[in-house]
PDB file of C-alpha atoms in Angstrom:
ATOM      1  CA  MET A   1     -31.307   0.545  -3.402  1.00  0.00           C
ATOM      2  CA  ALA A   2     -27.726   1.682  -2.759  1.00  0.00           C
ATOM      3  CA  ALA A   3     -26.980   3.021   0.699  1.00  0.00           C
ATOM      4  CA  GLU A   4     -25.872   6.411  -0.653  1.00  0.00           C
ATOM      5  CA  ASN A   5     -29.238   6.811  -2.398  1.00  0.00           C
ATOM      6  CA  VAL A   6     -31.086   5.959   0.795  1.00  0.00           C
ATOM      7  CA  LEU A   7     -29.109   8.552   2.734  1.00  0.00           C
ATOM      8  CA  ALA A   8     -29.581  11.165   0.026  1.00  0.00           C
ATOM      9  CA  GLN A   9     -33.344  10.623   0.089  1.00  0.00           C
ATOM     10  CA  LEU A  10     -33.380  10.665   3.892  1.00  0.00           C
ATOM     11  CA  GLY A  11     -31.459  13.937   3.960  1.00  0.00           C
ATOM     12  CA  ALA A  12     -33.821  15.490   1.437  1.00  0.00           C
ATOM     13  CA  MET A  13     -36.870  14.361   3.398  1.00  0.00           C
ATOM     14  CA  ILE A  14     -35.499  15.825   6.631  1.00  0.00           C
ATOM     15  CA  ALA A  15     -34.593  19.105   4.904  1.00  0.00           C
ATOM     16  CA  SER A  16     -38.042  19.392   3.322  1.00  0.00           C
ATOM     17  CA  GLY A  17     -39.900  18.490   6.509  1.00  0.00           C
ATOM     18  CA  GLY A  18     -41.261  15.262   5.073  1.00  0.00           C
ATOM     19  CA  ILE A  19     -39.586  13.585   8.015  1.00  0.00           C
ATOM     20  CA  GLN A  20     -40.188  15.325  11.325  1.00  0.00           C
ATOM     21  CA  VAL A  21     -37.566  15.371  14.087  1.00  0.00           C
ATOM     22  CA  VAL A  22     -39.384  14.866  17.398  1.00  0.00           C
ATOM     23  CA  ASP A  23     -37.670  15.795  20.639  1.00  0.00           C
ATOM     24  CA  CYS A  24     -38.179  12.966  23.136  1.00  0.00           C
ATOM     25  CA  THR A  25     -36.255  14.770  25.876  1.00  0.00           C
ATOM     26  CA  GLY A  26     -37.274  16.592  29.038  1.00  0.00           C
ATOM     27  CA  VAL A  27     -35.661  19.856  30.140  1.00  0.00           C
ATOM     28  CA  LEU A  28     -32.510  19.359  32.229  1.00  0.00           C
ATOM     29  CA  GLY A  29     -32.234  21.848  35.077  1.00  0.00           C
ATOM     30  CA  PRO A  30     -32.610  22.456  38.828  1.00  0.00           C
ATOM     31  CA  ASP A  31     -36.302  21.465  38.716  1.00  0.00           C
ATOM     32  CA  THR A  32     -35.791  18.194  36.819  1.00  0.00           C
ATOM     33  CA  PRO A  33     -37.191  15.282  38.866  1.00  0.00           C
ATOM     34  CA  LEU A  34     -34.490  12.978  40.223  1.00  0.00           C
ATOM     35  CA  LEU A  35     -34.623   9.486  41.696  1.00  0.00           C
ATOM     36  CA  LYS A  36     -34.972   9.336  45.487  1.00  0.00           C
ATOM     37  CA  LEU A  37     -33.462   6.310  47.249  1.00  0.00           C
ATOM     38  CA  PRO A  38     -33.966   5.296  50.913  1.00  0.00           C
ATOM     39  CA  PRO A  39     -31.134   7.013  52.836  1.00  0.00           C
ATOM     40  CA  ASP A  40     -30.326   3.823  54.745  1.00  0.00           C
ATOM     41  CA  PHE A  41     -29.997   1.920  51.445  1.00  0.00           C
ATOM     42  CA  ALA A  42     -27.883   4.050  49.099  1.00  0.00           C
ATOM     43  CA  LYS A  43     -26.623   7.521  48.272  1.00  0.00           C
ATOM     44  CA  ASP A  44     -28.727   9.768  46.022  1.00  0.00           C
ATOM     45  CA  THR A  45     -27.706  11.758  42.955  1.00  0.00           C
ATOM     46  CA  PRO A  46     -27.158  15.376  44.096  1.00  0.00           C
ATOM     47  CA  PRO A  47     -29.501  18.083  42.751  1.00  0.00           C
ATOM     48  CA  ILE A  48     -28.690  19.526  39.330  1.00  0.00           C
ATOM     49  CA  LYS A  49     -26.935  22.898  39.469  1.00  0.00           C
ATOM     50  CA  ILE A  50     -26.161  25.261  36.605  1.00  0.00           C
ATOM     51  CA  HIS A  51     -23.445  27.806  37.406  1.00  0.00           C
ATOM     52  CA  ARG A  52     -22.833  30.834  35.236  1.00  0.00           C
ATOM     53  CA  ILE A  53     -19.233  31.506  34.218  1.00  0.00           C
ATOM     54  CA  SER A  54     -19.913  34.662  32.224  1.00  0.00           C
ATOM     55  CA  GLU A  55     -22.585  36.401  30.201  1.00  0.00           C
ATOM     56  CA  TYR A  56     -21.086  39.309  28.223  1.00  0.00           C
ATOM     57  CA  ASP A  57     -19.542  40.794  31.381  1.00  0.00           C
ATOM     58  CA  LYS A  58     -16.159  41.240  33.098  1.00  0.00           C
ATOM     59  CA  ASP A  59     -15.732  37.438  33.305  1.00  0.00           C
ATOM     60  CA  GLY A  60     -16.197  37.045  29.553  1.00  0.00           C
ATOM     61  CA  PRO A  61     -17.033  40.227  27.617  1.00  0.00           C
ATOM     62  CA  PHE A  62     -18.166  38.664  24.332  1.00  0.00           C
ATOM     63  CA  TRP A  63     -19.568  35.269  25.340  1.00  0.00           C
ATOM     64  CA  ALA A  64     -21.915  33.419  27.675  1.00  0.00           C
ATOM     65  CA  TRP A  65     -21.281  29.963  29.131  1.00  0.00           C
ATOM     66  CA  ASN A  66     -21.997  27.840  32.188  1.00  0.00           C
ATOM     67  CA  TRP A  67     -20.591  24.930  34.122  1.00  0.00           C
ATOM     68  CA  LEU A  68     -22.747  22.108  35.458  1.00  0.00           C
ATOM     69  CA  GLU A  69     -23.151  19.810  38.431  1.00  0.00           C
ATOM     70  CA  LEU A  70     -25.237  16.761  37.610  1.00  0.00           C
ATOM     71  CA  GLY A  71     -25.331  12.998  37.894  1.00  0.00           C
ATOM     72  CA  GLU A  72     -24.962  10.652  34.951  1.00  0.00           C
ATOM     73  CA  HIS A  73     -28.506   9.379  35.465  1.00  0.00           C
ATOM     74  CA  SER A  74     -30.295  12.738  35.598  1.00  0.00           C
ATOM     75  CA  GLY A  75     -33.299  13.740  33.509  1.00  0.00           C
ATOM     76  CA  THR A  76     -33.829  11.992  30.190  1.00  0.00           C
ATOM     77  CA  HIS A  77     -30.891   9.620  30.348  1.00  0.00           C
ATOM     78  CA  PHE A  78     -29.162   6.499  29.086  1.00  0.00           C
ATOM     79  CA  ASP A  79     -28.278   3.479  31.247  1.00  0.00           C
ATOM     80  CA  ALA A  80     -25.167   1.641  30.044  1.00  0.00           C
ATOM     81  CA  PRO A  81     -24.556  -1.993  31.086  1.00  0.00           C
ATOM     82  CA  HIS A  82     -21.989  -0.955  33.704  1.00  0.00           C
ATOM     83  CA  HIS A  83     -24.763   0.882  35.545  1.00  0.00           C
ATOM     84  CA  TRP A  84     -25.853  -2.438  37.088  1.00  0.00           C
ATOM     85  CA  ILE A  85     -23.839  -5.157  38.776  1.00  0.00           C
ATOM     86  CA  THR A  86     -25.064  -7.756  36.273  1.00  0.00           C
ATOM     87  CA  GLY A  87     -23.396  -5.815  33.421  1.00  0.00           C
ATOM     88  CA  LYS A  88     -20.149  -4.921  35.164  1.00  0.00           C
ATOM     89  CA  ASP A  89     -17.911  -7.259  33.121  1.00  0.00           C
ATOM     90  CA  TYR A  90     -18.671  -5.956  29.619  1.00  0.00           C
ATOM     91  CA  ALA A  91     -15.640  -4.182  28.172  1.00  0.00           C
ATOM     92  CA  ASP A  92     -17.960  -2.363  25.747  1.00  0.00           C
ATOM     93  CA  GLY A  93     -20.483  -1.584  28.491  1.00  0.00           C
ATOM     94  CA  TYR A  94     -19.350   1.972  29.296  1.00  0.00           C
ATOM     95  CA  THR A  95     -20.544   5.104  27.530  1.00  0.00           C
ATOM     96  CA  ASP A  96     -17.087   5.584  25.990  1.00  0.00           C
ATOM     97  CA  THR A  97     -16.717   1.999  24.750  1.00  0.00           C
ATOM     98  CA  LEU A  98     -20.190   0.989  23.549  1.00  0.00           C
ATOM     99  CA  PRO A  99     -20.741   0.427  19.800  1.00  0.00           C
ATOM    100  CA  VAL A 100     -22.512   3.533  18.488  1.00  0.00           C
ATOM    101  CA  GLN A 101     -24.072   1.554  15.616  1.00  0.00           C
ATOM    102  CA  ARG A 102     -26.629   0.274  18.129  1.00  0.00           C
ATOM    103  CA  LEU A 103     -27.770   3.725  19.278  1.00  0.00           C
ATOM    104  CA  VAL A 104     -29.728   4.592  16.131  1.00  0.00           C
ATOM    105  CA  ALA A 105     -32.488   2.066  15.531  1.00  0.00           C
ATOM    106  CA  PRO A 106     -36.177   1.564  14.730  1.00  0.00           C
ATOM    107  CA  VAL A 107     -38.410   2.119  17.753  1.00  0.00           C
ATOM    108  CA  ASN A 108     -41.517   0.239  18.816  1.00  0.00           C
ATOM    109  CA  VAL A 109     -43.839   2.471  20.841  1.00  0.00           C
ATOM    110  CA  LEU A 110     -46.144   0.414  23.061  1.00  0.00           C
ATOM    111  CA  ASP A 111     -49.013   2.723  23.977  1.00  0.00           C
ATOM    112  CA  PHE A 112     -50.558   1.749  27.291  1.00  0.00           C
ATOM    113  CA  SER A 113     -51.098   5.325  28.455  1.00  0.00           C
ATOM    114  CA  LYS A 114     -54.781   4.777  29.289  1.00  0.00           C
ATOM    115  CA  GLU A 115     -53.941   1.784  31.455  1.00  0.00           C
ATOM    116  CA  CYS A 116     -51.159   3.717  33.205  1.00  0.00           C
ATOM    117  CA  SER A 117     -53.481   6.656  33.830  1.00  0.00           C
ATOM    118  CA  ALA A 118     -56.030   4.348  35.431  1.00  0.00           C
ATOM    119  CA  ASP A 119     -53.424   2.418  37.455  1.00  0.00           C
ATOM    120  CA  PRO A 120     -50.035   3.973  38.331  1.00  0.00           C
ATOM    121  CA  ASP A 121     -48.785   0.488  39.260  1.00  0.00           C
ATOM    122  CA  PHE A 122     -49.641  -0.891  35.797  1.00  0.00           C
ATOM    123  CA  LEU A 123     -47.338  -3.735  34.760  1.00  0.00           C
ATOM    124  CA  LEU A 124     -46.740  -4.602  31.126  1.00  0.00           C
ATOM    125  CA  THR A 125     -47.102  -8.350  30.572  1.00  0.00           C
ATOM    126  CA  ILE A 126     -46.211 -10.706  27.726  1.00  0.00           C
ATOM    127  CA  ASP A 127     -49.902 -10.894  26.825  1.00  0.00           C
ATOM    128  CA  HIS A 128     -49.940  -7.106  26.409  1.00  0.00           C
ATOM    129  CA  VAL A 129     -46.886  -7.220  24.147  1.00  0.00           C
ATOM    130  CA  LYS A 130     -48.139 -10.118  22.040  1.00  0.00           C
ATOM    131  CA  ALA A 131     -51.486  -8.375  21.542  1.00  0.00           C
ATOM    132  CA  TRP A 132     -49.616  -5.239  20.453  1.00  0.00           C
ATOM    133  CA  GLU A 133     -47.500  -7.279  18.015  1.00  0.00           C
ATOM    134  CA  ALA A 134     -50.600  -8.945  16.574  1.00  0.00           C
ATOM    135  CA  LYS A 135     -51.946  -5.482  15.761  1.00  0.00           C
ATOM    136  CA  HIS A 136     -48.779  -3.633  14.692  1.00  0.00           C
ATOM    137  CA  GLY A 137     -46.284  -6.310  13.672  1.00  0.00           C
ATOM    138  CA  PRO A 138     -43.431  -8.172  15.363  1.00  0.00           C
ATOM    139  CA  ILE A 139     -40.707  -6.464  17.346  1.00  0.00           C
ATOM    140  CA  GLY A 140     -37.441  -7.047  15.507  1.00  0.00           C
ATOM    141  CA  LYS A 141     -33.812  -7.671  16.352  1.00  0.00           C
ATOM    142  CA  GLY A 142     -31.733  -4.565  16.978  1.00  0.00           C
ATOM    143  CA  GLU A 143     -34.730  -2.343  17.725  1.00  0.00           C
ATOM    144  CA  TRP A 144     -35.689  -0.089  20.630  1.00  0.00           C
ATOM    145  CA  VAL A 145     -38.850  -0.818  22.615  1.00  0.00           C
ATOM    146  CA  VAL A 146     -40.424   1.940  24.710  1.00  0.00           C
ATOM    147  CA  LEU A 147     -43.482   2.040  26.941  1.00  0.00           C
ATOM    148  CA  ARG A 148     -45.723   5.026  26.316  1.00  0.00           C
ATOM    149  CA  SER A 149     -47.329   5.908  29.632  1.00  0.00           C
ATOM    150  CA  ASP A 150     -47.553   9.705  29.078  1.00  0.00           C
ATOM    151  CA  TRP A 151     -45.887   9.994  32.486  1.00  0.00           C
ATOM    152  CA  ASP A 152     -43.997  13.024  31.149  1.00  0.00           C
ATOM    153  CA  SER A 153     -47.179  15.045  31.768  1.00  0.00           C
ATOM    154  CA  ARG A 154     -46.187  14.881  35.463  1.00  0.00           C
ATOM    155  CA  SER A 155     -42.595  16.058  35.012  1.00  0.00           C
ATOM    156  CA  HIS A 156     -43.333  19.647  36.116  1.00  0.00           C
ATOM    157  CA  ASP A 157     -43.760  18.379  39.702  1.00  0.00           C
ATOM    158  CA  GLU A 158     -41.192  16.010  41.220  1.00  0.00           C
ATOM    159  CA  ASN A 159     -43.613  14.620  43.808  1.00  0.00           C
ATOM    160  CA  LEU A 160     -46.202  13.924  41.133  1.00  0.00           C
ATOM    161  CA  PHE A 161     -43.568  12.384  38.866  1.00  0.00           C
ATOM    162  CA  LEU A 162     -42.088  10.082  41.542  1.00  0.00           C
ATOM    163  CA  ASN A 163     -45.571   9.322  42.959  1.00  0.00           C
ATOM    164  CA  ALA A 164     -44.190   7.885  46.188  1.00  0.00           C
ATOM    165  CA  ASN A 165     -45.792   7.285  49.579  1.00  0.00           C
ATOM    166  CA  GLU A 166     -45.011   5.222  52.676  1.00  0.00           C
ATOM    167  CA  THR A 167     -45.092   2.051  50.547  1.00  0.00           C
ATOM    168  CA  GLY A 168     -42.594   3.406  48.030  1.00  0.00           C
ATOM    169  CA  PRO A 169     -42.893   4.786  44.481  1.00  0.00           C
ATOM    170  CA  HIS A 170     -45.869   3.880  42.320  1.00  0.00           C
ATOM    171  CA  THR A 171     -45.061   4.130  38.615  1.00  0.00           C
ATOM    172  CA  PRO A 172     -45.719   1.779  35.676  1.00  0.00           C
ATOM    173  CA  GLY A 173     -43.185  -0.562  34.152  1.00  0.00           C
ATOM    174  CA  PRO A 174     -42.468  -4.038  32.776  1.00  0.00           C
ATOM    175  CA  THR A 175     -42.603  -7.470  34.322  1.00  0.00           C
ATOM    176  CA  ALA A 176     -39.440  -9.586  34.352  1.00  0.00           C
ATOM    177  CA  GLU A 177     -41.044 -11.931  31.819  1.00  0.00           C
ATOM    178  CA  VAL A 178     -41.576  -9.062  29.353  1.00  0.00           C
ATOM    179  CA  ILE A 179     -37.970  -7.925  29.578  1.00  0.00           C
ATOM    180  CA  GLN A 180     -36.713 -11.470  29.006  1.00  0.00           C
ATOM    181  CA  TYR A 181     -39.145 -11.889  26.093  1.00  0.00           C
ATOM    182  CA  LEU A 182     -37.778  -8.726  24.467  1.00  0.00           C
ATOM    183  CA  ILE A 183     -34.155  -9.682  25.133  1.00  0.00           C
ATOM    184  CA  ASP A 184     -34.790 -13.041  23.464  1.00  0.00           C
ATOM    185  CA  LYS A 185     -35.988 -11.091  20.413  1.00  0.00           C
ATOM    186  CA  GLY A 186     -32.630  -9.310  20.287  1.00  0.00           C
ATOM    187  CA  ILE A 187     -33.697  -5.749  21.157  1.00  0.00           C
ATOM    188  CA  VAL A 188     -31.031  -3.093  21.644  1.00  0.00           C
ATOM    189  CA  GLY A 189     -32.772  -1.586  24.645  1.00  0.00           C
ATOM    190  CA  TRP A 190     -35.901  -0.655  26.589  1.00  0.00           C
ATOM    191  CA  GLY A 191     -37.200   2.798  27.471  1.00  0.00           C
ATOM    192  CA  SER A 192     -39.676   4.393  29.865  1.00  0.00           C
ATOM    193  CA  GLN A 193     -41.214   7.802  30.464  1.00  0.00           C
ATOM    194  CA  CYS A 194     -40.832   7.334  34.225  1.00  0.00           C
ATOM    195  CA  ILE A 195     -37.837   8.113  36.450  1.00  0.00           C
ATOM    196  CA  GLY A 196     -36.257   4.724  35.700  1.00  0.00           C
ATOM    197  CA  THR A 197     -36.622   1.748  33.404  1.00  0.00           C
ATOM    198  CA  ASP A 198     -38.335  -0.361  36.078  1.00  0.00           C
ATOM    199  CA  ALA A 199     -41.745  -0.068  37.691  1.00  0.00           C
ATOM    200  CA  GLY A 200     -41.881   1.805  40.989  1.00  0.00           C
ATOM    201  CA  GLN A 201     -42.510  -1.390  42.948  1.00  0.00           C
ATOM    202  CA  ALA A 202     -39.881  -3.413  41.051  1.00  0.00           C
ATOM    203  CA  GLY A 203     -37.711  -3.900  44.138  1.00  0.00           C
ATOM    204  CA  GLY A 204     -40.084  -6.652  45.198  1.00  0.00           C
ATOM    205  CA  MET A 205     -40.011  -8.512  41.889  1.00  0.00           C
ATOM    206  CA  ASN A 206     -37.986 -11.613  41.018  1.00  0.00           C
ATOM    207  CA  PRO A 207     -35.319 -10.681  40.163  1.00  0.00           C
ATOM    208  CA  PRO A 208     -35.441  -7.280  41.841  1.00  0.00           C
ATOM    209  CA  PHE A 209     -35.496  -4.410  39.333  1.00  0.00           C
ATOM    210  CA  PRO A 210     -35.764  -6.784  36.362  1.00  0.00           C
ATOM    211  CA  ALA A 211     -35.304  -4.160  33.634  1.00  0.00           C
ATOM    212  CA  HIS A 212     -31.968  -3.121  35.121  1.00  0.00           C
ATOM    213  CA  ASN A 213     -30.952  -6.643  36.104  1.00  0.00           C
ATOM    214  CA  LEU A 214     -31.790  -8.425  32.858  1.00  0.00           C
ATOM    215  CA  LEU A 215     -31.105  -5.687  30.296  1.00  0.00           C
ATOM    216  CA  HIS A 216     -27.594  -5.000  31.529  1.00  0.00           C
ATOM    217  CA  LYS A 217     -26.867  -8.682  32.122  1.00  0.00           C
ATOM    218  CA  ASN A 218     -27.417  -9.074  28.376  1.00  0.00           C
ATOM    219  CA  ASN A 219     -25.449  -5.958  27.348  1.00  0.00           C
ATOM    220  CA  CYS A 220     -28.620  -4.050  26.460  1.00  0.00           C
ATOM    221  CA  TYR A 221     -29.392  -0.406  27.187  1.00  0.00           C
ATOM    222  CA  GLY A 222     -31.998   1.509  29.159  1.00  0.00           C
ATOM    223  CA  LEU A 223     -33.648   4.879  28.557  1.00  0.00           C
ATOM    224  CA  ALA A 224     -35.530   6.766  31.250  1.00  0.00           C
ATOM    225  CA  SER A 225     -37.614   9.953  31.595  1.00  0.00           C
ATOM    226  CA  LEU A 226     -38.392  10.022  27.880  1.00  0.00           C
ATOM    227  CA  ALA A 227     -40.866  12.651  26.668  1.00  0.00           C
ATOM    228  CA  ASN A 228     -43.324  13.198  23.818  1.00  0.00           C
ATOM    229  CA  LEU A 229     -43.828   9.550  22.943  1.00  0.00           C
ATOM    230  CA  SER A 230     -47.403  10.536  22.079  1.00  0.00           C
ATOM    231  CA  LYS A 231     -45.947  12.146  18.929  1.00  0.00           C
ATOM    232  CA  LEU A 232     -44.501   8.838  17.676  1.00  0.00           C
ATOM    233  CA  PRO A 233     -46.331   6.127  15.720  1.00  0.00           C
ATOM    234  CA  PRO A 234     -46.414   2.553  17.055  1.00  0.00           C
ATOM    235  CA  LYS A 235     -43.900   1.598  14.334  1.00  0.00           C
ATOM    236  CA  GLY A 236     -42.038   3.438  11.596  1.00  0.00           C
ATOM    237  CA  ALA A 237     -39.930   5.933  13.571  1.00  0.00           C
ATOM    238  CA  ILE A 238     -36.162   5.854  14.127  1.00  0.00           C
ATOM    239  CA  LEU A 239     -34.872   6.677  17.610  1.00  0.00           C
ATOM    240  CA  ILE A 240     -31.477   8.294  18.171  1.00  0.00           C
ATOM    241  CA  ALA A 241     -30.404   7.914  21.811  1.00  0.00           C
ATOM    242  CA  ALA A 242     -26.730   8.789  22.188  1.00  0.00           C
ATOM    243  CA  PRO A 243     -25.045   9.277  25.588  1.00  0.00           C
ATOM    244  CA  LEU A 244     -22.100  11.583  26.158  1.00  0.00           C
ATOM    245  CA  LYS A 245     -18.755   9.832  25.695  1.00  0.00           C
ATOM    246  CA  ILE A 246     -17.867   9.974  29.390  1.00  0.00           C
ATOM    247  CA  GLN A 247     -14.733   8.063  30.339  1.00  0.00           C
ATOM    248  CA  HIS A 248     -15.895   4.869  32.067  1.00  0.00           C
ATOM    249  CA  GLY A 249     -19.385   6.387  32.154  1.00  0.00           C
ATOM    250  CA  THR A 250     -22.229   4.272  33.483  1.00  0.00           C
ATOM    251  CA  GLY A 251     -24.800   6.471  31.797  1.00  0.00           C
ATOM    252  CA  SER A 252     -25.461   9.988  30.622  1.00  0.00           C
ATOM    253  CA  PRO A 253     -28.160  12.588  30.094  1.00  0.00           C
ATOM    254  CA  ILE A 254     -29.146  12.471  26.421  1.00  0.00           C
ATOM    255  CA  ARG A 255     -31.010  14.451  23.789  1.00  0.00           C
ATOM    256  CA  ALA A 256     -33.264  11.686  22.509  1.00  0.00           C
ATOM    257  CA  LEU A 257     -34.513  12.408  18.985  1.00  0.00           C
ATOM    258  CA  ALA A 258     -36.957  10.478  16.825  1.00  0.00           C
ATOM    259  CA  LEU A 259     -37.252  10.635  13.037  1.00  0.00           C
ATOM    260  CA  VAL A 260     -40.956  10.377  12.238  1.00  0.00           C
ATOM    261  CA  PRO A 261     -42.642  10.263   8.803  1.00  0.00           C
ATOM    262  CA  ARG A 262     -44.961  13.240   8.506  1.00  0.00           C
ATOM    263  CA  THR A 263     -48.480  12.130   7.615  1.00  0.00           C
TER     264      THR A 263
END
């Protein structure tokens, strides 16, 4: 089938509602949970602030608009390769240089929400992924892979979302072996519903923070704080995850959207 026919049919299906557009994004504002780092280790992202410029008043009689203070890696966001030291040498590893063709791709939704609910330190293993593939089909080259943990149900409360205590944060994520397995398959990137792409206890893994370390070492992307993955099928959806074109940006808040066949 010719590409123009495919696009025409896709457009018609979206317009008619046969394909549903699912918002996989959390609200970005002053109450959005943000990563907390040990103060003796690194500097934190400042809180998000939304400042009003005008709202149909003396500062702008016919319009309303705001200006923002926020970090690149705030809320539902995109990690570019330059976010991590292992990806620092990629010329196309910034948000303004990356190839946009890779940002729109089929998405594999690995649902381990029950396991994550039972164990906040749940780690996704190769056995988990291979069992999922045996049931739903192989993960392909150039595709997104995301872990459905339903952690977005905690996003109304930063303490609940970060789930940290004296031993550090306790949130689910992948093992290093899983990330390497997916990279070897040629994925475009990995996503999580938690504050970052790694598990909360990933600092003690080998290598430390393997999702960050290995993804960006291989010029792959990360997505964090995704929402509404429960509305996506295991396979068959298309994920659009486009960062702002920030000059030399290491990441960006995004509006992650999924195209899902309506059943």
